[in-house]
Amino acid sequence: MGQQEKVSTSLAGAVSEGISASLAAVDAELDRRYPGDPGTRQPVHTVYVPGNVFDAGTIRSWGDQALAALDEHAPDAASFAAVLGLSDDLAEDVYGRVRAKLEREPIEDLRVDFEDGYAGQDEDQDAARAARLISEAYANGTAAPYMGIRMKCMEAAVRDRGIRTTDVFLTGLLENGGLPAGLVLTLPKVTYPEQVSAFVRLLESFEKAHGLDAGRLGFEIQIETSQAILAADGTATVARMIGAAEGRATGLHYGTFDYSACLGVSAAHQASDHPAADHAKAIMQVAAAGTGVRVSDGSTNVLPVGSTAHVHEAWRLHYGLTRRALSRAYYQGWDMHPGHIPTRYAAVFAFYREGFETAAKRLSAYANHAGGDVMDEPATAKALSSYLLRGLQCGALDTAEVDALTGMTRADVERFAAPRRGDLTATAQ
């Protein structure tokens, strides 16, 4: 052992103590505003079904329609791969996983819609029916992992209706067995933070009326207006909305067509890869980073229906948009038609399978201090493990193969993916 160096200091301990005391309020604010990702599963998509159409067979019907589309327009792995440009080494695996997913879990997140897509005549009855059917689905094991409603917004013309539908739906859930763990509420067309605050007051009132734990009810904020991104004073409204939610916001969902129309983008160019969409989502992403609020991309309205040629064209478009979103760290999007589901899962599975081996080996090397041709650091290890965990959660990856390549259990991967505040900095020192 070498000679021990003499260690000297010049500052009294009181200096460090004083600095810590001066930053105590900042430390508390960091913990409150930026708790980090909650570590729960994020669905790869959200499907919305009008409240007057939703029934007990909706989820299975979407899966069956998606399988039928494959049978008709891409009956084997080779034909599906040719449409999407999948490599030969991925074709069979991705196609098999897509079909298995459509059989097992065709929808990961379903929103019964009482806003733009709703065309019913009795909203009270449809909201009560949605509550009963969702409760029954969770009870009998046919539910999607996440389910809930999109109510009308907090604007004056529809505010009372939105409040009432929310009340009817939540009351119905309690009367039919309680609030399911996968419950999600989506508040659309939010323009001012005060509208978020108003919705918080609504949920607080409901919790108090039923003796629920404070904060039990969370919600997503749908970004569909320009004012939701940039306020009149030049500030980022969406950041203030997250604060106004008082810890209840779970997601920010980009509304492709309302937002595009708000900016005057012509119908032919309203798409999730338009520069206006990229700008809005980049602001959303930065505002949400570290807060535990997830960001979701929007949708495409080009439906894969009709001739095989048109279905293939729509599939290529949807696949490309989904892959583009994934590369930009938008891990969730909206799907509008059963025919979109095969390409949603194909894009997601290909994304994780393509990078799986490299990510697993890099994480293993980092965890074992083994070095390699990439010098990774704690923040990158978090990104690598999060990537693997997302792949496991959606079915793109299997636990056994991740264990084999990383030498870790799933619990180990989860710990790397969701470190506590300070862990990354402390590990790097």
Coordinates of C-alpha atoms in Angstrom, one line a residue, residues 49 82 98 104 113 141 172 179 189 256 319 330 359-360 389:
V49 CA -63.6 4.9 -28.0
A82 CA -41.8 -6.2 -46.7
V98 CA -47.4 -8.7 -32.6
R104 CA -53.3 -11.5 -25.2
D113 CA -64.5 9.4 -24.8
G141 CA -59.7 -10.0 -16.0
G172 CA -70.4 4.6 -10.6
L179 CA -61.6 2.8 -8.0
K189 CA -58.4 21.4 -24.2
T256 CA -52.3 16.6 -33.0
Y319 CA -45.0 2.7 -38.4
Y330 CA -42.1 9.9 -26.8
A359 CA -28.2 -1.9 -24.2
A360 CA -28.0 -5.1 -22.1
L389 CA -37.6 -2.2 -18.6

